[in-house]
Amino acid sequence: MNYKGMIYLLAVLLLGACTGGDLLLKEDEPFAVRFSIAGIGAEVTTRSSLAENVTLRILAFRRIGDAPDLSVDEYIAEGTYRVESGSNVLSPVAPLLLRDGTYDFYALTPDLTVNRTTGNGGSKTCTVSVGHGRDYATSLTESRTVSETAPQVTLTELARHCTKLVFALAPMQGANVTNVAVVSAELTNMTNAPVVGKLHDLLAVSSASCGFTVSLPEFTAPDNNKPLELSASTIVLPRKAGAFDYRMKVKFNGSDKETELVANLPGDLEFKPGYCYTFTFKLKGESAILELTVEPWEEHTYSTDMGAASS
């Protein structure tokens, strides 16, 4: 009788121990963090929304010192997200899972792979390889505390690290142009790609070589009422100052003859991150004038006549 009592008591104790352990494990399980984002900054007073279905990669780090430092901070986890329609709310593709705590969140778009190396004493690295054609932007959201009951984080607005180029062809009044077709267009001596940079730092193009030729996509007429005014755009890596050429081959008035327009651009012209450079060939008679407009990616601010182009 006493022996059976001992077995019964032992079973009760074991059952209690298992139940308590299960509760502790559940409380320590990671949860999915939810994110929203302000958008992409153009200037201090302006910002633009992210386009629908743009993807982001978000990485969480636990800070070791007083300030963020990826050479020593502890990498915890990462996830990928997509912008929902009509908002800057992010829907998870592969959610970022964390436990209760305080983290620094690094976001980058597109969701490029972040290459990490481990090390001691400030020797860790986190780098991203960026090529032409990428609207690469990043943000750092510092010291956000999250928990299972408060998993929401609003990310700091993104800052662009590349440059937008727009190219236009605009016959002027009296140009005697009834039809125009752009055969090809390109810029020479652009930054060699890819450029490998530290996560959230400006891309280091000052030491990069410039021997790459960027070809432009198909030119179209944005305004159906102005079929002769054609344009195309692309995104490129920033570029240090140095001479380069803009070349276009064009067919006029239905002719099979190709006319080449060449503009030798000045050596002090650089392409800065977060800016848009619009090159417009204005045609009149046998001459072509190239006009350059420089603007923050979202706003026009400055334009200049760059002189006549050879043909």
XYZ file of C-alpha atoms in Angstrom:
311
model
C 0.000 0.000 0.000
C 2.754 2.420 0.869
C 4.714 1.350 -2.248
C 1.772 2.179 -4.484
C 1.471 5.549 -2.791
C 5.104 6.314 -3.583
C 4.600 5.486 -7.273
C 1.524 7.692 -7.401
C 3.341 10.596 -5.762
C 6.292 10.243 -8.163
C 3.941 10.291 -11.159
C 2.315 13.479 -9.900
C 5.696 15.166 -9.431
C 6.899 14.180 -12.889
C 3.688 15.408 -14.461
C 4.044 18.717 -12.661
C 7.667 19.094 -13.777
C 6.786 18.456 -17.446
C 3.929 20.960 -17.342
C 6.108 23.664 -15.820
C 8.847 23.063 -18.380
C 6.369 23.343 -21.253
C 5.174 26.699 -19.943
C 8.708 28.052 -19.694
C 9.486 26.924 -23.236
C 6.362 28.569 -24.629
C 7.160 31.891 -22.973
C 10.633 31.857 -24.564
C 9.486 31.108 -28.110
C 10.298 33.710 -30.792
C 7.514 35.761 -32.351
C 7.099 37.469 -35.735
C 7.927 41.187 -35.772
C 5.568 43.422 -37.787
C 6.908 46.405 -39.750
C 5.755 49.562 -41.466
C 7.970 52.179 -43.113
C 7.759 55.908 -43.741
C 9.039 55.675 -47.338
C 12.118 56.975 -49.154
C 13.512 60.389 -48.273
C 14.248 62.856 -51.093
C 15.150 65.901 -49.012
C 14.653 66.764 -45.371
C 11.135 68.053 -45.986
C 10.000 65.543 -48.617
C 9.520 61.808 -48.891
C 8.010 59.376 -51.355
C 6.107 56.177 -50.848
C 7.531 52.827 -51.757
C 6.004 51.232 -54.835
C 3.718 48.248 -54.443
C 5.502 44.870 -54.222
C 8.911 46.410 -53.546
C 10.867 43.952 -51.416
C 12.977 44.674 -48.344
C 15.404 42.676 -46.252
C 15.403 43.548 -42.534
C 18.179 42.447 -40.183
C 18.154 42.632 -36.381
C 21.323 43.191 -34.348
C 21.881 43.344 -30.604
C 24.096 46.302 -29.773
C 27.314 45.653 -27.876
C 28.423 49.246 -27.202
C 26.737 52.617 -26.829
C 26.372 53.205 -30.580
C 25.534 50.929 -33.533
C 28.682 49.242 -34.831
C 28.353 46.312 -37.219
C 31.997 45.373 -36.682
C 31.153 44.227 -33.137
C 27.348 44.065 -32.769
C 25.671 40.650 -32.526
C 23.670 39.504 -35.532
C 20.386 37.923 -34.375
C 18.163 37.185 -37.390
C 16.706 38.571 -40.614
C 13.555 38.420 -42.714
C 12.144 39.618 -46.029
C 9.038 41.724 -46.611
C 6.964 43.160 -49.457
C 5.143 46.498 -49.632
C 1.375 46.071 -49.627
C -0.838 47.796 -52.156
C -1.555 51.443 -51.422
C 0.408 51.680 -48.173
C 3.803 51.464 -46.548
C 2.731 48.459 -44.497
C 5.027 45.494 -45.068
C 3.696 41.975 -45.493
C 6.064 39.137 -44.572
C 7.604 36.912 -47.215
C 9.899 35.250 -44.684
C 9.121 36.903 -41.295
C 11.791 38.106 -38.901
C 11.453 36.078 -35.677
C 12.770 37.515 -32.399
C 12.474 37.107 -28.652
C 11.647 39.953 -26.268
C 14.440 42.526 -26.324
C 15.917 45.720 -27.740
C 17.414 45.678 -31.235
C 18.846 47.803 -34.027
C 17.033 47.129 -37.323
C 18.797 47.549 -40.674
C 16.536 47.603 -43.744
C 17.584 47.488 -47.379
C 15.733 47.410 -50.672
C 15.791 45.512 -52.913
C 16.282 42.473 -50.687
C 19.930 41.968 -51.665
C 21.952 39.373 -49.801
C 24.021 40.778 -46.950
C 27.361 38.987 -46.756
C 28.501 38.657 -43.167
C 31.844 37.550 -41.774
C 32.403 36.671 -38.141
C 35.361 37.729 -36.053
C 36.501 39.153 -32.761
C 37.651 42.562 -31.650
C 35.818 44.641 -34.237
C 36.630 42.467 -37.252
C 33.078 41.505 -38.304
C 31.841 42.767 -41.675
C 28.418 43.168 -43.304
C 28.625 44.028 -47.006
C 26.295 44.325 -49.981
C 27.180 43.952 -53.666
C 25.333 46.522 -55.818
C 25.223 46.817 -59.600
C 23.672 49.187 -62.104
C 19.902 49.056 -62.453
C 19.190 48.756 -58.706
C 17.281 51.354 -56.682
C 19.369 50.495 -53.631
C 18.255 52.214 -50.422
C 18.822 51.547 -46.713
C 17.781 52.685 -43.267
C 18.803 52.129 -39.654
C 16.179 52.099 -36.905
C 17.943 52.247 -33.557
C 17.112 50.764 -30.161
C 13.572 49.478 -30.675
C 12.167 47.254 -27.935
C 9.797 44.544 -29.122
C 7.816 41.842 -27.360
C 5.122 39.320 -28.229
C 2.506 41.793 -26.992
C 4.151 44.782 -28.757
C 5.742 43.444 -31.975
C 5.217 46.521 -34.175
C 8.173 48.586 -35.479
C 7.996 51.660 -37.726
C 11.242 51.794 -39.661
C 13.208 54.966 -40.295
C 12.725 56.244 -43.841
C 15.097 54.856 -46.430
C 17.945 56.802 -48.033
C 18.856 56.119 -51.656
C 22.443 55.210 -52.546
C 22.208 55.166 -56.356
C 21.428 57.683 -59.104
C 18.547 57.985 -61.545
C 19.184 59.044 -65.156
C 16.494 60.228 -67.577
C 17.125 60.759 -71.294
C 14.825 62.704 -73.592
C 14.649 63.704 -77.235
C 12.585 66.804 -78.013
C 12.325 68.345 -81.501
C 11.952 72.113 -81.242
C 9.589 74.258 -83.289
C 10.842 74.436 -86.868
C 12.963 71.302 -86.558
C 11.279 69.738 -89.631
C 10.954 66.379 -87.855
C 7.832 64.310 -88.565
C 9.025 60.981 -87.210
C 11.846 59.930 -84.902
C 13.079 56.522 -83.752
C 15.894 56.008 -81.260
C 18.048 53.079 -82.376
C 20.387 53.082 -79.382
C 21.672 55.298 -76.603
C 24.501 54.835 -74.118
C 26.809 56.488 -71.616
C 30.501 55.609 -71.588
C 33.009 55.516 -68.710
C 30.507 54.742 -65.987
C 31.406 53.175 -62.624
C 32.518 49.567 -62.971
C 30.015 47.161 -61.428
C 29.416 45.720 -58.984
C 30.498 47.907 -56.069
C 30.780 46.183 -52.712
C 29.939 48.451 -49.793
C 29.309 48.252 -46.073
C 25.661 47.877 -45.130
C 24.007 51.317 -44.747
C 27.193 53.204 -45.766
C 27.488 55.276 -48.929
C 28.823 53.233 -51.820
C 32.558 53.783 -52.124
C 32.853 54.865 -55.769
C 35.661 57.396 -55.296
C 38.226 54.627 -55.713
C 36.282 52.647 -58.358
C 37.365 52.505 -61.988
C 35.106 54.003 -64.668
C 35.172 51.937 -67.837
C 31.637 50.562 -67.957
C 29.168 51.446 -70.738
C 25.515 51.740 -69.736
C 22.995 51.098 -72.505
C 19.567 52.666 -72.194
C 16.228 50.851 -72.464
C 13.672 51.492 -75.185
C 12.550 55.083 -75.669
C 8.823 55.743 -75.519
C 6.495 58.744 -75.777
C 5.007 59.389 -72.301
C 2.432 61.792 -73.760
C 0.340 60.339 -76.623
C -0.378 63.896 -77.782
C 3.367 64.502 -78.263
C 4.607 61.415 -80.154
C 7.899 63.048 -81.144
C 8.975 63.653 -77.545
C 10.667 60.432 -76.435
C 12.273 59.473 -73.157
C 13.872 56.582 -71.275
C 15.254 56.183 -67.772
C 17.610 53.937 -65.878
C 19.279 53.658 -62.470
C 23.059 53.610 -62.154
C 25.735 53.494 -59.508
C 26.999 56.908 -58.398
C 29.968 58.162 -60.381
C 33.029 60.218 -59.505
C 33.986 63.187 -61.673
C 35.631 62.436 -65.006
C 35.050 62.882 -68.733
C 32.493 60.649 -70.480
C 30.297 60.611 -73.588
C 26.576 60.383 -74.262
C 25.878 58.733 -77.621
C 22.585 58.311 -79.485
C 21.760 56.784 -82.852
C 18.509 58.105 -84.295
C 16.461 57.659 -87.471
C 14.484 60.687 -88.642
C 11.354 60.938 -90.798
C 11.133 57.231 -91.595
C 14.596 57.068 -93.163
C 16.840 54.000 -92.795
C 19.818 56.302 -92.307
C 21.142 56.398 -88.744
C 22.256 59.764 -87.392
C 24.660 59.625 -84.437
C 24.512 62.346 -81.826
C 27.556 62.537 -79.561
C 27.924 64.818 -76.533
C 31.335 64.998 -74.866
C 30.409 65.639 -71.246
C 32.610 67.681 -68.922
C 35.159 66.054 -66.630
C 33.857 67.786 -63.504
C 30.381 66.208 -63.754
C 29.699 63.527 -61.145
C 26.579 61.507 -60.366
C 25.532 61.845 -56.734
C 23.409 59.318 -54.849
C 19.756 60.271 -54.392
C 19.710 62.623 -57.386
C 18.141 62.460 -60.833
C 19.992 63.713 -63.936
C 17.887 64.418 -67.033
C 19.651 64.769 -70.396
C 17.495 66.301 -73.130
C 18.584 66.538 -76.769
C 16.734 69.513 -78.283
C 16.696 69.248 -82.074
C 16.413 72.127 -84.538
C 17.418 71.926 -88.165
C 20.852 70.300 -88.431
C 21.847 71.070 -84.845
C 21.225 69.449 -81.471
C 21.606 71.072 -78.067
C 21.971 68.980 -74.945
C 20.333 70.318 -71.788
C 21.005 68.834 -68.351
C 18.566 69.032 -65.449
C 19.787 68.030 -61.973
C 17.237 67.327 -59.262
C 16.671 65.436 -56.053
C 15.130 62.141 -57.134
C 11.596 63.465 -56.476
C 11.894 67.215 -57.194
C 13.248 69.483 -59.964
C 15.798 71.984 -58.720
C 18.410 72.884 -61.317
C 19.047 72.833 -65.065
C 21.847 73.933 -67.380
C 22.625 74.084 -71.115
C 25.572 71.806 -71.889
C 26.145 73.108 -75.422
C 25.853 71.666 -78.889
C 26.339 68.019 -79.728
C 28.243 66.715 -82.735
C 26.563 64.488 -85.319
